[in-house]
């Protein structure tokens, strides 16, 4: 039996408030929601990081995120959604099974944009960084 809690939810071994079950993806409510309607979208196949997703799983994950974001927003009467992935333990990822957070948002909810989580500590120029990334892409 796997110890991964999200695999166990995917397999139906652990209860969750499931909102969508699809061949490649399962979506359920976060048990400690940041806002009403906070949904997690997870691939059925266990991988820790986005980089490890098979292309088919990656496609399905983003397609499901796209498909669910409108209904999640509308079901809660929200104005938008913040969509994000903590990708790696250093980023705050606590469950090492890839998951997309969809969090309903309202103009007056007191939360910030993705930009507000970063203190903007940059040291390198854009051309330098761009060249470094292009070199690794090959
Ligand atoms: P992250 O920090 O991106 O790894 O987020 C993991 C999320 O999973 C947190 O927001 C938790 O509240 C949520 N979570 C942990 N266990 C469960 C569970 N059994 N059912 C639903 N959500 C969970
Ligand atoms: Zn897992």
PDB file of C-alpha atoms and ligand atoms in Angstrom:
ATOM      1  CA  UNK A   1       0.000   0.000   0.000  1.00  0.00           C
ATOM      2  CA  UNK A   2       1.344   3.438  -0.900  1.00  0.00           C
ATOM      3  CA  UNK A   3       2.025   5.995   1.800  1.00  0.00           C
ATOM      4  CA  UNK A   4       1.220   8.904  -0.524  1.00  0.00           C
ATOM      5  CA  UNK A   5      -1.999  10.496   0.686  1.00  0.00           C
ATOM      6  CA  UNK A   6      -2.936  11.760  -2.786  1.00  0.00           C
ATOM      7  CA  UNK A   7      -2.387   8.317  -4.342  1.00  0.00           C
ATOM      8  CA  UNK A   8      -4.639   6.934  -1.630  1.00  0.00           C
ATOM      9  CA  UNK A   9      -7.330   9.512  -2.449  1.00  0.00           C
ATOM     10  CA  UNK A  10      -6.954   8.727  -6.172  1.00  0.00           C
ATOM     11  CA  UNK A  11      -7.336   5.003  -5.368  1.00  0.00           C
ATOM     12  CA  UNK A  12     -10.405   5.643  -3.192  1.00  0.00           C
ATOM     13  CA  UNK A  13      -8.640   4.361  -0.042  1.00  0.00           C
ATOM     14  CA  UNK A  14      -8.935   7.693   1.772  1.00  0.00           C
ATOM     15  CA  UNK A  15     -12.086   9.816   1.664  1.00  0.00           C
ATOM     16  CA  UNK A  16     -12.072  13.212   0.028  1.00  0.00           C
ATOM     17  CA  UNK A  17     -14.642  15.668  -1.278  1.00  0.00           C
ATOM     18  CA  UNK A  18     -14.107  14.713  -4.913  1.00  0.00           C
ATOM     19  CA  UNK A  19     -15.431  17.116  -7.554  1.00  0.00           C
ATOM     20  CA  UNK A  20     -14.141  15.365 -10.699  1.00  0.00           C
ATOM     21  CA  UNK A  21     -12.814  11.911 -11.555  1.00  0.00           C
ATOM     22  CA  UNK A  22     -11.280  11.527 -14.995  1.00  0.00           C
ATOM     23  CA  UNK A  23      -9.104   8.868 -16.640  1.00  0.00           C
ATOM     24  CA  UNK A  24      -5.839  10.756 -15.941  1.00  0.00           C
ATOM     25  CA  UNK A  25      -6.819  13.211 -13.224  1.00  0.00           C
ATOM     26  CA  UNK A  26      -8.788  13.514  -9.967  1.00  0.00           C
ATOM     27  CA  UNK A  27      -9.892  16.816  -8.397  1.00  0.00           C
ATOM     28  CA  UNK A  28     -10.974  17.224  -4.761  1.00  0.00           C
ATOM     29  CA  UNK A  29     -11.353  19.924  -2.128  1.00  0.00           C
ATOM     30  CA  UNK A  30      -8.294  20.872  -0.089  1.00  0.00           C
ATOM     31  CA  UNK A  31      -8.950  19.739   3.480  1.00  0.00           C
ATOM     32  CA  UNK A  32      -7.464  23.004   4.828  1.00  0.00           C
ATOM     33  CA  UNK A  33      -8.893  25.457   2.308  1.00  0.00           C
ATOM     34  CA  UNK A  34      -7.339  28.884   1.810  1.00  0.00           C
ATOM     35  CA  UNK A  35     -10.796  29.976   0.657  1.00  0.00           C
ATOM     36  CA  UNK A  36     -14.140  28.268   0.086  1.00  0.00           C
ATOM     37  CA  UNK A  37     -13.842  26.191  -3.068  1.00  0.00           C
ATOM     38  CA  UNK A  38     -10.059  25.594  -2.845  1.00  0.00           C
ATOM     39  CA  UNK A  39      -9.607  22.627  -5.208  1.00  0.00           C
ATOM     40  CA  UNK A  40      -6.593  20.395  -5.807  1.00  0.00           C
ATOM     41  CA  UNK A  41      -6.196  18.803  -9.237  1.00  0.00           C
ATOM     42  CA  UNK A  42      -3.859  15.786  -9.220  1.00  0.00           C
ATOM     43  CA  UNK A  43      -2.648  13.359 -11.867  1.00  0.00           C
ATOM     44  CA  UNK A  44      -3.501   9.725 -11.109  1.00  0.00           C
ATOM     45  CA  UNK A  45       0.107   8.701 -11.727  1.00  0.00           C
ATOM     46  CA  UNK A  46       2.415   9.493  -8.825  1.00  0.00           C
ATOM     47  CA  UNK A  47       5.208  11.907  -9.647  1.00  0.00           C
ATOM     48  CA  UNK A  48       6.589  14.548  -7.314  1.00  0.00           C
ATOM     49  CA  UNK A  49       7.401  17.372  -9.704  1.00  0.00           C
ATOM     50  CA  UNK A  50       6.033  18.923 -12.888  1.00  0.00           C
ATOM     51  CA  UNK A  51       9.260  17.999 -14.694  1.00  0.00           C
ATOM     52  CA  UNK A  52       8.551  14.299 -14.094  1.00  0.00           C
ATOM     53  CA  UNK A  53       5.047  14.293 -15.601  1.00  0.00           C
ATOM     54  CA  UNK A  54       4.553  12.186 -18.701  1.00  0.00           C
ATOM     55  CA  UNK A  55       3.351  14.406 -21.566  1.00  0.00           C
ATOM     56  CA  UNK A  56      -0.107  12.779 -21.557  1.00  0.00           C
ATOM     57  CA  UNK A  57      -0.485  13.400 -17.822  1.00  0.00           C
ATOM     58  CA  UNK A  58       0.746  16.973 -18.195  1.00  0.00           C
ATOM     59  CA  UNK A  59      -1.776  17.621 -20.956  1.00  0.00           C
ATOM     60  CA  UNK A  60      -4.594  16.110 -18.920  1.00  0.00           C
ATOM     61  CA  UNK A  61      -3.625  18.056 -15.801  1.00  0.00           C
ATOM     62  CA  UNK A  62      -3.721  21.414 -17.521  1.00  0.00           C
ATOM     63  CA  UNK A  63      -6.828  20.570 -19.513  1.00  0.00           C
ATOM     64  CA  UNK A  64      -8.630  19.607 -16.292  1.00  0.00           C
ATOM     65  CA  UNK A  65      -7.402  22.784 -14.598  1.00  0.00           C
ATOM     66  CA  UNK A  66      -8.732  24.814 -17.505  1.00  0.00           C
ATOM     67  CA  UNK A  67     -12.056  22.951 -17.467  1.00  0.00           C
ATOM     68  CA  UNK A  68     -12.557  23.243 -13.687  1.00  0.00           C
ATOM     69  CA  UNK A  69     -11.447  26.830 -13.094  1.00  0.00           C
ATOM     70  CA  UNK A  70     -14.653  28.387 -14.470  1.00  0.00           C
ATOM     71  CA  UNK A  71     -17.068  26.090 -12.616  1.00  0.00           C
ATOM     72  CA  UNK A  72     -15.103  26.467  -9.349  1.00  0.00           C
ATOM     73  CA  UNK A  73     -15.208  30.265  -9.709  1.00  0.00           C
ATOM     74  CA  UNK A  74     -18.907  30.338 -10.609  1.00  0.00           C
ATOM     75  CA  UNK A  75     -19.989  27.806  -7.959  1.00  0.00           C
ATOM     76  CA  UNK A  76     -18.558  30.043  -5.257  1.00  0.00           C
ATOM     77  CA  UNK A  77     -19.631  33.330  -6.844  1.00  0.00           C
ATOM     78  CA  UNK A  78     -15.964  34.348  -7.036  1.00  0.00           C
ATOM     79  CA  UNK A  79     -14.441  37.001  -9.290  1.00  0.00           C
ATOM     80  CA  UNK A  80     -11.442  34.917 -10.384  1.00  0.00           C
ATOM     81  CA  UNK A  81      -9.074  32.171  -9.296  1.00  0.00           C
ATOM     82  CA  UNK A  82      -5.439  32.007  -8.338  1.00  0.00           C
ATOM     83  CA  UNK A  83      -3.920  28.874  -9.869  1.00  0.00           C
ATOM     84  CA  UNK A  84      -0.566  27.609  -8.680  1.00  0.00           C
ATOM     85  CA  UNK A  85       1.794  24.732  -8.086  1.00  0.00           C
ATOM     86  CA  UNK A  86       4.357  24.442  -5.306  1.00  0.00           C
ATOM     87  CA  UNK A  87       6.972  22.541  -7.323  1.00  0.00           C
ATOM     88  CA  UNK A  88       9.584  21.000  -5.009  1.00  0.00           C
ATOM     89  CA  UNK A  89      10.102  20.868  -1.250  1.00  0.00           C
ATOM     90  CA  UNK A  90      12.113  24.134  -1.301  1.00  0.00           C
ATOM     91  CA  UNK A  91       9.046  25.977  -2.622  1.00  0.00           C
ATOM     92  CA  UNK A  92       6.818  24.832   0.230  1.00  0.00           C
ATOM     93  CA  UNK A  93       5.446  21.687  -1.420  1.00  0.00           C
ATOM     94  CA  UNK A  94       4.390  19.432   1.441  1.00  0.00           C
ATOM     95  CA  UNK A  95       2.829  16.527  -0.501  1.00  0.00           C
ATOM     96  CA  UNK A  96       5.299  15.129  -3.060  1.00  0.00           C
ATOM     97  CA  UNK A  97       2.595  14.267  -5.599  1.00  0.00           C
ATOM     98  CA  UNK A  98       2.083  16.990  -8.197  1.00  0.00           C
ATOM     99  CA  UNK A  99      -1.063  19.027  -7.576  1.00  0.00           C
ATOM    100  CA  UNK A 100      -2.527  22.213  -8.980  1.00  0.00           C
ATOM    101  CA  UNK A 101      -4.180  24.543  -6.467  1.00  0.00           C
ATOM    102  CA  UNK A 102      -7.269  26.376  -7.760  1.00  0.00           C
ATOM    103  CA  UNK A 103      -8.263  28.994  -5.190  1.00  0.00           C
ATOM    104  CA  UNK A 104     -11.337  31.190  -5.723  1.00  0.00           C
ATOM    105  CA  UNK A 105     -10.632  34.896  -5.319  1.00  0.00           C
ATOM    106  CA  UNK A 106     -12.594  38.043  -4.597  1.00  0.00           C
ATOM    107  CA  UNK A 107     -11.409  41.623  -5.028  1.00  0.00           C
ATOM    108  CA  UNK A 108     -11.658  42.274  -1.278  1.00  0.00           C
ATOM    109  CA  UNK A 109     -10.348  38.918   0.018  1.00  0.00           C
ATOM    110  CA  UNK A 110      -7.138  40.367   1.454  1.00  0.00           C
ATOM    111  CA  UNK A 111      -4.863  37.976  -0.453  1.00  0.00           C
ATOM    112  CA  UNK A 112      -2.194  39.129  -2.888  1.00  0.00           C
ATOM    113  CA  UNK A 113      -1.115  38.146  -6.352  1.00  0.00           C
ATOM    114  CA  UNK A 114       1.601  35.574  -7.071  1.00  0.00           C
ATOM    115  CA  UNK A 115       4.009  38.521  -7.155  1.00  0.00           C
ATOM    116  CA  UNK A 116       3.455  39.177  -3.452  1.00  0.00           C
ATOM    117  CA  UNK A 117       5.154  35.932  -2.382  1.00  0.00           C
ATOM    118  CA  UNK A 118       8.520  37.090  -3.761  1.00  0.00           C
ATOM    119  CA  UNK A 119      10.824  39.730  -2.222  1.00  0.00           C
ATOM    120  CA  UNK A 120      12.335  40.382  -5.724  1.00  0.00           C
ATOM    121  CA  UNK A 121      15.941  39.512  -4.948  1.00  0.00           C
ATOM    122  CA  UNK A 122      17.405  39.533  -8.461  1.00  0.00           C
ATOM    123  CA  UNK A 123      21.130  39.870  -9.189  1.00  0.00           C
ATOM    124  CA  UNK A 124      21.505  39.036 -12.892  1.00  0.00           C
ATOM    125  CA  UNK A 125      20.501  40.849 -16.065  1.00  0.00           C
ATOM    126  CA  UNK A 126      17.665  39.558 -18.244  1.00  0.00           C
ATOM    127  CA  UNK A 127      19.993  38.810 -21.233  1.00  0.00           C
ATOM    128  CA  UNK A 128      22.376  36.865 -18.955  1.00  0.00           C
ATOM    129  CA  UNK A 129      19.534  34.803 -17.490  1.00  0.00           C
ATOM    130  CA  UNK A 130      17.856  34.311 -20.860  1.00  0.00           C
ATOM    131  CA  UNK A 131      21.114  33.025 -22.359  1.00  0.00           C
ATOM    132  CA  UNK A 132      21.664  30.652 -19.423  1.00  0.00           C
ATOM    133  CA  UNK A 133      18.210  29.098 -19.811  1.00  0.00           C
ATOM    134  CA  UNK A 134      18.493  28.814 -23.602  1.00  0.00           C
ATOM    135  CA  UNK A 135      21.864  27.030 -23.197  1.00  0.00           C
ATOM    136  CA  UNK A 136      20.313  24.368 -20.942  1.00  0.00           C
ATOM    137  CA  UNK A 137      17.276  23.937 -23.226  1.00  0.00           C
ATOM    138  CA  UNK A 138      19.767  23.311 -26.015  1.00  0.00           C
TER     139      UNK A 138
HETATM  140  P1  LIG B   1       1.376  21.873  -1.009  1.00  0.00           P
HETATM  141  O1  LIG B   1       1.912  22.720   0.100  1.00  0.00           O
HETATM  142  O2  LIG B   1       1.345  22.564  -2.324  1.00  0.00           O
HETATM  143  O3  LIG B   1       2.065  20.516  -1.063  1.00  0.00           O
HETATM  144  O4  LIG B   1      -0.140  21.617  -0.645  1.00  0.00           O
HETATM  145  C1  LIG B   1      -0.648  20.441  -0.106  1.00  0.00           C
HETATM  146  C2  LIG B   1      -2.091  20.702   0.203  1.00  0.00           C
HETATM  147  O5  LIG B   1      -2.715  19.444   0.438  1.00  0.00           O
HETATM  148  C3  LIG B   1      -2.329  21.538   1.460  1.00  0.00           C
HETATM  149  O6  LIG B   1      -3.054  22.711   1.088  1.00  0.00           O
HETATM  150  C4  LIG B   1      -3.131  20.624   2.369  1.00  0.00           C
HETATM  151  O7  LIG B   1      -4.140  21.304   3.077  1.00  0.00           O
HETATM  152  C5  LIG B   1      -3.713  19.620   1.393  1.00  0.00           C
HETATM  153  N1  LIG B   1      -4.007  18.310   1.936  1.00  0.00           N
HETATM  154  C6  LIG B   1      -3.223  17.547   2.729  1.00  0.00           C
HETATM  155  N2  LIG B   1      -3.820  16.369   3.018  1.00  0.00           N
HETATM  156  C7  LIG B   1      -5.026  16.399   2.387  1.00  0.00           C
HETATM  157  C8  LIG B   1      -6.123  15.490   2.309  1.00  0.00           C
HETATM  158  N3  LIG B   1      -6.107  14.305   2.934  1.00  0.00           N
HETATM  159  N4  LIG B   1      -7.200  15.849   1.584  1.00  0.00           N
HETATM  160  C9  LIG B   1      -7.240  17.041   0.946  1.00  0.00           C
HETATM  161  N5  LIG B   1      -6.235  17.943   0.983  1.00  0.00           N
HETATM  162  C10 LIG B   1      -5.144  17.642   1.698  1.00  0.00           C
HETATM  163 ZN1  LIG B   2       1.107   9.920  -4.904  1.00  0.00          ZN
END
